[in-house]
Every structure is written in structure tokens, then in C-alpha cells.
mmCIF file of C-alpha atoms in Angstrom:
data_model
loop_
_atom_site.group_PDB
_atom_site.id
_atom_site.type_symbol
_atom_site.label_atom_id
_atom_site.label_comp_id
_atom_site.label_asym_id
_atom_site.label_seq_id
_atom_site.Cartn_x
_atom_site.Cartn_y
_atom_site.Cartn_z
ATOM 1 C CA UNK I 1 -10.418 -17.809 -17.646
ATOM 2 C CA UNK I 2 -7.883 -16.912 -14.999
ATOM 3 C CA UNK I 3 -6.203 -19.901 -13.365
ATOM 4 C CA UNK I 4 -6.031 -19.290 -9.612
ATOM 5 C CA UNK I 5 -4.112 -21.533 -7.204
ATOM 6 C CA UNK I 6 -5.663 -21.557 -3.714
ATOM 7 C CA UNK I 7 -3.681 -23.319 -1.002
ATOM 8 C CA UNK I 8 -3.520 -23.682 2.770
ATOM 9 C CA UNK I 9 0.073 -23.823 4.035
ATOM 10 C CA UNK I 10 2.006 -23.824 7.293
ATOM 11 C CA UNK I 11 4.671 -21.239 8.026
ATOM 12 C CA UNK I 12 7.279 -23.740 6.793
ATOM 13 C CA UNK I 13 5.368 -24.227 3.531
ATOM 14 C CA UNK I 14 3.676 -27.598 4.134
ATOM 15 C CA UNK I 15 0.384 -28.045 2.302
ATOM 16 C CA UNK I 16 -0.301 -31.673 3.218
ATOM 17 C CA UNK I 17 -3.315 -32.613 5.344
ATOM 18 C CA UNK I 18 -4.618 -29.255 6.601
ATOM 19 C CA UNK I 19 -8.084 -30.465 7.601
ATOM 20 C CA UNK I 20 -7.696 -33.670 9.619
ATOM 21 C CA UNK I 21 -5.101 -36.020 11.145
ATOM 22 C CA UNK I 22 -6.404 -38.740 8.782
ATOM 23 C CA UNK I 23 -6.843 -36.583 5.665
ATOM 24 C CA UNK I 24 -3.513 -37.513 4.085
ATOM 25 C CA UNK I 25 -1.086 -39.757 5.938
ATOM 26 C CA UNK I 26 1.015 -40.657 2.897
ATOM 27 C CA UNK I 27 4.776 -40.799 3.414
ATOM 28 C CA UNK I 28 4.118 -41.371 7.152
ATOM 29 C CA UNK I 29 2.807 -37.825 7.691
ATOM 30 C CA UNK I 30 1.399 -37.526 11.234
ATOM 31 C CA UNK I 31 0.734 -33.791 11.599
ATOM 32 C CA UNK I 32 -2.516 -33.467 9.658
ATOM 33 C CA UNK I 33 -5.180 -31.098 10.947
ATOM 34 C CA UNK I 34 -2.805 -28.151 11.513
ATOM 35 C CA UNK I 35 -5.197 -25.593 9.992
ATOM 36 C CA UNK I 36 -8.277 -26.439 12.054
ATOM 37 C CA UNK I 37 -7.296 -24.788 15.397
ATOM 38 C CA UNK I 38 -6.956 -21.443 13.610
ATOM 39 C CA UNK I 39 -10.252 -21.340 11.702
ATOM 40 C CA UNK I 40 -12.500 -18.346 12.341
ATOM 41 C CA UNK I 41 -15.357 -16.355 10.812
ATOM 42 C CA UNK I 42 -13.081 -14.165 8.702
ATOM 43 C CA UNK I 43 -11.443 -17.212 7.136
ATOM 44 C CA UNK I 44 -14.844 -18.692 6.277
ATOM 45 C CA UNK I 45 -16.089 -15.407 4.815
ATOM 46 C CA UNK I 46 -13.016 -14.764 2.660
ATOM 47 C CA UNK I 47 -12.736 -18.299 1.309
ATOM 48 C CA UNK I 48 -16.448 -18.239 0.518
ATOM 49 C CA UNK I 49 -15.957 -14.979 -1.380
ATOM 50 C CA UNK I 50 -13.092 -16.557 -3.318
ATOM 51 C CA UNK I 51 -15.276 -19.537 -4.259
ATOM 52 C CA UNK I 52 -17.928 -17.118 -5.529
ATOM 53 C CA UNK I 53 -15.477 -16.186 -8.305
ATOM 54 C CA UNK I 54 -15.084 -19.734 -9.636
ATOM 55 C CA UNK I 55 -16.508 -20.957 -12.928
ATOM 56 C CA UNK I 56 -14.812 -24.318 -12.445
ATOM 57 C CA UNK I 57 -12.491 -26.406 -10.260
ATOM 58 C CA UNK I 58 -9.192 -27.781 -11.585
ATOM 59 C CA UNK I 59 -7.839 -30.760 -9.662
ATOM 60 C CA UNK I 60 -5.142 -33.390 -9.754
ATOM 61 C CA UNK I 61 -6.189 -37.012 -9.580
ATOM 62 C CA UNK I 62 -5.426 -37.598 -5.894
ATOM 63 C CA UNK I 63 -7.212 -34.458 -4.686
ATOM 64 C CA UNK I 64 -10.093 -35.154 -7.057
ATOM 65 C CA UNK I 65 -10.646 -38.643 -5.660
ATOM 66 C CA UNK I 66 -10.580 -37.358 -2.069
ATOM 67 C CA UNK I 67 -12.990 -34.514 -2.868
ATOM 68 C CA UNK I 68 -15.266 -36.816 -4.884
ATOM 69 C CA UNK I 69 -15.437 -39.155 -1.894
ATOM 70 C CA UNK I 70 -16.083 -36.508 0.749
ATOM 71 C CA UNK I 71 -17.995 -33.507 -0.632
ATOM 72 C CA UNK I 72 -21.117 -35.369 -1.876
ATOM 73 C CA UNK I 73 -21.532 -36.931 1.596
ATOM 74 C CA UNK I 74 -21.722 -33.623 3.454
ATOM 75 C CA UNK I 75 -25.285 -32.924 4.573
ATOM 76 C CA UNK I 76 -24.768 -30.200 7.182
ATOM 77 C CA UNK I 77 -25.460 -26.731 5.765
ATOM 78 C CA UNK I 78 -22.300 -24.703 5.178
ATOM 79 C CA UNK I 79 -21.187 -21.939 2.799
ATOM 80 C CA UNK I 80 -19.313 -24.295 0.448
ATOM 81 C CA UNK I 81 -20.924 -27.705 -0.134
ATOM 82 C CA UNK I 82 -23.642 -26.807 -2.629
ATOM 83 C CA UNK I 83 -21.253 -24.795 -4.787
ATOM 84 C CA UNK I 84 -18.419 -27.336 -4.632
ATOM 85 C CA UNK I 85 -20.763 -30.095 -5.749
ATOM 86 C CA UNK I 86 -22.405 -28.032 -8.505
ATOM 87 C CA UNK I 87 -19.347 -26.422 -10.115
ATOM 88 C CA UNK I 88 -17.799 -28.023 -13.224
ATOM 89 C CA UNK I 89 -14.817 -30.156 -12.251
ATOM 90 C CA UNK I 90 -11.755 -30.734 -14.453
ATOM 91 C CA UNK I 91 -9.386 -33.484 -13.340
ATOM 92 C CA UNK I 92 -5.879 -33.800 -14.783
ATOM 93 C CA UNK I 93 -5.013 -37.491 -14.839
ATOM 94 C CA UNK I 94 -3.293 -40.238 -16.790
ATOM 95 C CA UNK I 95 -5.216 -43.029 -15.049
ATOM 96 C CA UNK I 96 -8.891 -42.065 -14.777
ATOM 97 C CA UNK I 97 -11.166 -42.412 -17.786
ATOM 98 C CA UNK I 98 -14.269 -40.886 -16.212
ATOM 99 C CA UNK I 99 -15.279 -39.032 -13.081
ATOM 100 C CA UNK I 100 -17.800 -39.900 -10.385
ATOM 101 C CA UNK I 101 -18.302 -36.365 -9.027
ATOM 102 C CA UNK I 102 -20.571 -34.714 -11.560
ATOM 103 C CA UNK I 103 -20.162 -32.656 -13.603
ATOM 104 C CA UNK I 104 -16.582 -33.816 -14.314
ATOM 105 C CA UNK I 105 -14.393 -33.543 -17.397
ATOM 106 C CA UNK I 106 -11.285 -35.754 -17.508
ATOM 107 C CA UNK I 107 -8.201 -34.030 -18.955
ATOM 108 C CA UNK I 108 -5.724 -36.570 -20.305
ATOM 109 C CA UNK I 109 -2.372 -35.882 -21.895
ATOM 110 C CA UNK I 110 0.031 -33.019 -21.268
ATOM 111 C CA UNK I 111 -1.448 -30.830 -18.483
ATOM 112 C CA UNK I 112 0.286 -27.740 -19.841
ATOM 113 C CA UNK I 113 -1.528 -28.198 -23.147
ATOM 114 C CA UNK I 114 -4.924 -29.241 -21.774
ATOM 115 C CA UNK I 115 -5.048 -26.587 -19.062
ATOM 116 C CA UNK I 116 -3.751 -23.994 -21.519
ATOM 117 C CA UNK I 117 -6.714 -24.725 -23.760
ATOM 118 C CA UNK I 118 -9.110 -24.355 -20.815
ATOM 119 C CA UNK I 119 -7.455 -21.108 -19.782
ATOM 120 C CA UNK I 120 -8.126 -19.665 -23.237
ATOM 121 C CA UNK I 121 -11.882 -20.083 -22.799
ATOM 122 C CA UNK I 122 -14.023 -17.129 -21.670
ATOM 123 C CA UNK I 123 -14.995 -17.011 -18.017
ATOM 124 C CA UNK I 124 -13.903 -15.847 -14.594
ATOM 125 C CA UNK I 125 -11.724 -18.194 -12.525
ATOM 126 C CA UNK I 126 -10.631 -21.788 -12.890
ATOM 127 C CA UNK I 127 -9.592 -22.546 -9.320
ATOM 128 C CA UNK I 128 -7.053 -25.127 -8.175
ATOM 129 C CA UNK I 129 -7.753 -26.312 -4.615
ATOM 130 C CA UNK I 130 -5.166 -28.609 -3.074
ATOM 131 C CA UNK I 131 -3.438 -30.453 -5.938
ATOM 132 C CA UNK I 132 -0.062 -28.939 -5.030
ATOM 133 C CA UNK I 133 1.924 -30.907 -7.610
ATOM 134 C CA UNK I 134 -0.390 -29.806 -10.402
ATOM 135 C CA UNK I 135 -0.198 -26.252 -9.093
ATOM 136 C CA UNK I 136 3.608 -26.282 -9.139
ATOM 137 C CA UNK I 137 3.685 -27.603 -12.698
ATOM 138 C CA UNK I 138 1.286 -24.967 -13.978
ATOM 139 C CA UNK I 139 2.964 -22.167 -12.026
ATOM 140 C CA UNK I 140 6.347 -23.034 -13.533
ATOM 141 C CA UNK I 141 4.748 -23.165 -16.996
ATOM 142 C CA UNK I 142 3.318 -19.658 -16.628
ATOM 143 C CA UNK I 143 -0.299 -20.832 -16.570
ATOM 144 C CA UNK I 144 -1.184 -19.646 -13.058
ATOM 145 C CA UNK I 145 -2.467 -16.079 -13.032
ATOM 146 C CA UNK I 146 -2.920 -15.666 -9.276
ATOM 147 C CA UNK I 147 -1.964 -17.419 -6.065
ATOM 148 C CA UNK I 148 -4.063 -17.252 -2.871
ATOM 149 C CA UNK I 149 -2.421 -18.529 0.282
ATOM 150 C CA UNK I 150 -3.852 -19.089 3.728
ATOM 151 C CA UNK I 151 -0.789 -19.303 5.980
ATOM 152 C CA UNK I 152 -1.316 -20.929 9.369
ATOM 153 C CA UNK I 153 0.799 -19.746 12.328
ATOM 154 C CA UNK I 154 2.375 -23.133 12.875
ATOM 155 C CA UNK I 155 5.493 -25.091 11.903
ATOM 156 C CA UNK I 156 5.015 -28.842 11.446
ATOM 157 C CA UNK I 157 8.532 -29.752 10.332
ATOM 158 C CA UNK I 158 7.647 -32.425 7.766
ATOM 159 C CA UNK I 159 5.242 -33.139 4.920
ATOM 160 C CA UNK I 160 4.875 -32.150 1.276
ATOM 161 C CA UNK I 161 5.641 -28.508 0.659
ATOM 162 C CA UNK I 162 3.671 -26.465 -1.818
ATOM 163 C CA UNK I 163 6.559 -24.968 -3.786
ATOM 164 C CA UNK I 164 9.325 -27.540 -3.242
ATOM 165 C CA UNK I 165 10.489 -28.465 -5.796
ATOM 166 C CA UNK I 166 9.414 -25.704 -8.113
ATOM 167 C CA UNK I 167 10.660 -23.216 -10.647
ATOM 168 C CA UNK I 168 11.447 -19.495 -10.336
ATOM 169 C CA UNK I 169 8.327 -17.328 -10.633
ATOM 170 C CA UNK I 170 7.871 -13.626 -10.003
ATOM 171 C CA UNK I 171 4.893 -12.623 -7.861
ATOM 172 C CA UNK I 172 3.339 -9.289 -6.873
ATOM 173 C CA UNK I 173 1.410 -8.973 -3.615
ATOM 174 C CA UNK I 174 -2.044 -7.524 -4.349
ATOM 175 C CA UNK I 175 -3.904 -8.286 -1.127
ATOM 176 C CA UNK I 176 -3.250 -9.233 2.487
ATOM 177 C CA UNK I 177 -5.224 -9.666 5.674
ATOM 178 C CA UNK I 178 -4.725 -11.208 9.115
ATOM 179 C CA UNK I 179 -7.622 -12.971 10.810
ATOM 180 C CA UNK I 180 -8.322 -12.857 14.531
ATOM 181 C CA UNK I 181 -6.887 -16.355 14.972
ATOM 182 C CA UNK I 182 -3.664 -15.438 13.210
ATOM 183 C CA UNK I 183 -4.221 -16.801 9.713
ATOM 184 C CA UNK I 184 -2.434 -14.742 7.090
ATOM 185 C CA UNK I 185 -4.463 -14.357 3.878
ATOM 186 C CA UNK I 186 -2.220 -13.445 0.963
ATOM 187 C CA UNK I 187 -3.079 -12.865 -2.678
ATOM 188 C CA UNK I 188 -0.413 -12.629 -5.374
ATOM 189 C CA UNK I 189 -0.472 -12.095 -9.111
ATOM 190 C CA UNK I 190 2.079 -13.896 -11.256
ATOM 191 C CA UNK I 191 4.307 -11.419 -13.117
ATOM 192 C CA UNK I 192 6.590 -13.685 -15.143
ATOM 193 C CA UNK I 193 10.218 -14.432 -14.373
ATOM 194 C CA UNK I 194 11.465 -13.977 -10.819
ATOM 195 C CA UNK I 195 13.537 -10.773 -10.704
ATOM 196 C CA UNK I 196 17.044 -10.653 -9.256
ATOM 197 C CA UNK I 197 19.398 -7.726 -8.601
ATOM 198 C CA UNK I 198 22.760 -6.823 -7.105
ATOM 199 C CA UNK I 199 22.675 -5.034 -3.753
ATOM 200 C CA UNK I 200 24.396 -1.652 -4.142
ATOM 201 C CA UNK I 201 23.753 -0.098 -0.759
ATOM 202 C CA UNK I 202 20.906 1.833 0.808
ATOM 203 C CA UNK I 203 21.447 4.865 -1.408
ATOM 204 C CA UNK I 204 19.675 3.077 -4.222
ATOM 205 C CA UNK I 205 16.443 3.003 -2.187
ATOM 206 C CA UNK I 206 16.316 6.594 -0.873
#
């Protein structure tokens, strides 16, 4: 399976609390809900199409517990709830022994090893939603095949950033789109080590 990291971020790279002021107030974060004013039909359609590609969800413990609390309670019809609740869930954790959001498989031990074994199985996509720390670890270990970002046109100035700290990773842009409300939808493929070069003037590019 391909491991795909899907994240909502601000222009300054914050991934914490996109959906509500009370979603994640850890470390005194007060700017939650920054994504919501920019949601539109194109965003809903594209993220639904991305979810169509998933054969499973890969989550860190904190995101898993929040999702397990919230998604089963949603009763209003929407494009996501039935699939989110039905998909196999894999939670990387050193503290949980079982999951409450079925079907769940608990992955204990080294996440690079356990996720690597999952990645070797046949299938389409194993999608990471939220779980930024897990995403950073797997990206640095070369286990993330693609990165999908929804970038909101806002700067919040504080909060946990998706790729800070992180390791050097080379990416190639393979898709981009701008929604009517200004969300930037970016899709990258991981291409190994981050390239560097010495600038030798414009003649090298013409």
C-alpha cells in the first residue's frame, strides 16, 4: 500500500486545531477553527475523492482517541462519516492495548517497523489524517509515498507545525488546485533525499 499523509495547514505551517476553537487547545493554543471559514464545495469534493482511495486509516494515539470519540457520534448525512467509521483503523501507540473505534488494529513497538510491514501489504492507500508527529517520523524514515496538503489562506502565529521539527525530504509537485475560497490543494510525491545545488547564475537555466 502507498502511505499518504493528508494534512490541513495554515500558511505558516500550523496543523493544530483546524476544525474548531475547542478541537485541540493543548499548549494554550487559542486559534483553533482556522480552516472552517474557507471551506467550500470544491474542498469537500476533493477530500471526498481522496478518501475514496483509502484502504485504511493510520493514526497516532492522540488523533485516534479524538476521532474515536467524535466520528461515531455524527448522525447528519455527509460524504465522509460512513466511510471513516467503516474503514480499517491502525493506531500507532505505546499506551493503548485495544481500540474502541472498530475495526481497529493496535500497532505497538517501533512505528518505522510496524508501518513498514503494513506498507508492504497489497492495497491502495493507507492514509494518515492529522497525526502530524507520526507523519513527520514516517516522512523522515522514507515511508511516506505522497503528501496532500490543504493550505488555508491564514497565518495564526502559534501552534504545532506540521514539519517542524523534521528531516530533509525531497518532494515533487504532482497536482495543484485553488478553490473559490482560497484553499490551496497541493499533492506531492516523495522522491528521496532533498536535493541541493550551488547557484551559478541564470545561464544555467536558459
